[in-house]
C-alpha positions in Angstrom: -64.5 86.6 8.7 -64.4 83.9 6.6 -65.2 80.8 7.8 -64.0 77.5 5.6 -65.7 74.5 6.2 -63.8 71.4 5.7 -65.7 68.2 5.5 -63.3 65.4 6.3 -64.7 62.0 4.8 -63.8 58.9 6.6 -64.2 55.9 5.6 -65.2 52.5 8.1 -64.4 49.5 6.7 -66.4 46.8 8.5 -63.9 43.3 8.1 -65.9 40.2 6.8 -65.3 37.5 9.9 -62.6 35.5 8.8 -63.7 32.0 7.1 -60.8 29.3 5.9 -60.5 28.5 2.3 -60.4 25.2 1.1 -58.9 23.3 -2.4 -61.9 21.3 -1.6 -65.4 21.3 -0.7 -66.3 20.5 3.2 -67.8 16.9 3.6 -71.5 17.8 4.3 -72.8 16.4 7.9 -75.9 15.4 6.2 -76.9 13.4 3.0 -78.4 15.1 0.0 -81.5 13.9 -1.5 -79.3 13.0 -4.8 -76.7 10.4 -2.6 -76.5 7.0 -3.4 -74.4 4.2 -1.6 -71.8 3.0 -4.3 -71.7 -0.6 -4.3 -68.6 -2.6 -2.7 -68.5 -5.5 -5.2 -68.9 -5.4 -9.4 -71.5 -7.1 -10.7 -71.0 -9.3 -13.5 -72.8 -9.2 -16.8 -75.6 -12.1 -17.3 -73.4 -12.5 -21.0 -70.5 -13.1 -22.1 -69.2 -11.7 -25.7 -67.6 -14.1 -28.3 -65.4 -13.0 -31.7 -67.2 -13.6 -34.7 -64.3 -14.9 -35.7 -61.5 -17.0 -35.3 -58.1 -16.0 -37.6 -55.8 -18.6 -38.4 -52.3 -17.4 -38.5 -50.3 -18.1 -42.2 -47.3 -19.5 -41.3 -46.4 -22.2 -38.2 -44.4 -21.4 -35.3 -41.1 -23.0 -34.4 -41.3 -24.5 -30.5 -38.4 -22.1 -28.3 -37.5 -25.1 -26.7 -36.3 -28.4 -27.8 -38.8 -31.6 -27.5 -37.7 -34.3 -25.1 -36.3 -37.3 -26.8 -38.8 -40.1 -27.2 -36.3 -42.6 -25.6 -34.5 -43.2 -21.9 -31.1 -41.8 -22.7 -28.4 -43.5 -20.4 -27.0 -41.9 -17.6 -24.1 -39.2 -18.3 -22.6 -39.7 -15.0 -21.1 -42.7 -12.7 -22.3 -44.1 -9.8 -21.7 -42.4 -6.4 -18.9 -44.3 -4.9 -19.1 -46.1 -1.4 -16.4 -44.5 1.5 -17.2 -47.5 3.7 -13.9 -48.6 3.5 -10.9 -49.0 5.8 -8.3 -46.1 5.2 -4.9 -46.9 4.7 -2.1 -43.9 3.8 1.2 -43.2 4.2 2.7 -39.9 4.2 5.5 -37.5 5.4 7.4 -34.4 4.3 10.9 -32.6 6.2 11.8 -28.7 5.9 15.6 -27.8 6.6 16.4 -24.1 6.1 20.1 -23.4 7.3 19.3 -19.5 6.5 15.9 -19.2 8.4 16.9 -21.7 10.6 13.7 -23.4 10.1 13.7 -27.5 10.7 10.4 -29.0 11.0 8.6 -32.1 9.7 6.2 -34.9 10.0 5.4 -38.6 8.9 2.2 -40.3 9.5 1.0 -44.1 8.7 -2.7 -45.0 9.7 -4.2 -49.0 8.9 -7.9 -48.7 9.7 -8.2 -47.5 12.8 -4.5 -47.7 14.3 -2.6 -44.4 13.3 1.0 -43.6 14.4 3.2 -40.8 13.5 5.8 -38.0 14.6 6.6 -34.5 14.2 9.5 -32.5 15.1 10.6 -28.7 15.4 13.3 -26.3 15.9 12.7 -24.8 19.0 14.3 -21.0 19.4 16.8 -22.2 22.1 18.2 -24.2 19.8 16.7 -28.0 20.7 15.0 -29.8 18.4 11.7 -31.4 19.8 10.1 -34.3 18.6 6.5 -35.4 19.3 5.7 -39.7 18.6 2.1 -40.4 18.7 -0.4 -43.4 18.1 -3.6 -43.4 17.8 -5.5 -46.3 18.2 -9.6 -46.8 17.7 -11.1 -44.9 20.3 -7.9 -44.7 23.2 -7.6 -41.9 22.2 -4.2 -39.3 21.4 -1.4 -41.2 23.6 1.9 -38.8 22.7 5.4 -38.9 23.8 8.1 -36.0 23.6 11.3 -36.2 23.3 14.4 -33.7 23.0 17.2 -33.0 21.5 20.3 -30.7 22.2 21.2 -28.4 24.9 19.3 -25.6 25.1 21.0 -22.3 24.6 20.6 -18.8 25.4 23.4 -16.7 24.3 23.7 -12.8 25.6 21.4 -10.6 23.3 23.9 -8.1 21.6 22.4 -5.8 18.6 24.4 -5.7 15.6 23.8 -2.1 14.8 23.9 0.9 16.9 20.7 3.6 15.5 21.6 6.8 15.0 18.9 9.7 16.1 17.3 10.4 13.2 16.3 14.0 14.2 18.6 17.2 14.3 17.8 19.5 17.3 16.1 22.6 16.4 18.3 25.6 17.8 16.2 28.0 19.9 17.1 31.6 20.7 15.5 33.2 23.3 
């Protein structure tokens, strides 16, 4: 009988306990012999260096700027003008538009303090109104109205009948 002896290696690999890595070394908890507190202000040396020398430079520069005159130059503008005065106007304007149909206006005539004036429309029912107002200091906005014409309101009929601007889609079934 033969008899084969196998020896069967095996290998145990014992793992290392498992320590991080860092890009950096650890802060130690302790300070070395070696540390030494870096200051928290510069100091200042006791001296301060000079050139030995002073150049010159060959040519003179031109100021960017132009020098102030020597002399009080008059004023280039006018003296601010005084609004403390009465006000006095006149004005008016009138639109007629037979097309539109617009009709509208106003006039307006104020003497220092005392203002009186009108303004009319076209209303749409066909009246014209007309609004006469004075104004006088502080009385205030006294306004009278007035109309003119009968007012109207003729049956609405439209002057085109729309045609359905679709076409039924036939369905079969």
């Amino acid at each position: 009988m033969k008899v084969v002896l196998a020896l069967t290696l095996v290998a145990v690999v014992v793992a290392a306990p498992y320590r991080p890595r860092y890009g950096h070394s650890p802060i130690p908890s302790y300070r070395p012999a070696h540390y030494r507190p870096v200051p928290s202000y510069r100091p200042t040396p006791s001296y301060r260096p000079t050139p030995s020398y002073s150049p010159t430079p060959s040519y003179r520069p031109t100021p960017a700027y132009r020098p102030t005159p020597s002399y009080a130059p008059a004023p280039s503008y006018s003296p601010a003008p005084s609004y403390n005065t009465v006000p006095h106007y006149t004005y008016n304007y009138a639109v007629k538009d037979d097309y539109s149909g617009n009709d509208f206006g106003h006039q307006e005539n104020r003497d220092g303090y005392d203002t009186q004036g009108s303004y009319s429309v076209q209303l749409p029912d066909g009246r014209l109104q007309t609004v006469t107002y004075n104004v006088n200091g502080d009385s205030g906005y006294v306004a009278q109205v007035s109309y003119q014409g009968e007012a109207q309101y003729p049956h609405y009929q439209p002057s085109y009948s729309p045609a359905p601007a679709y076409t039924p889609t036939p369905s079969y079934g």
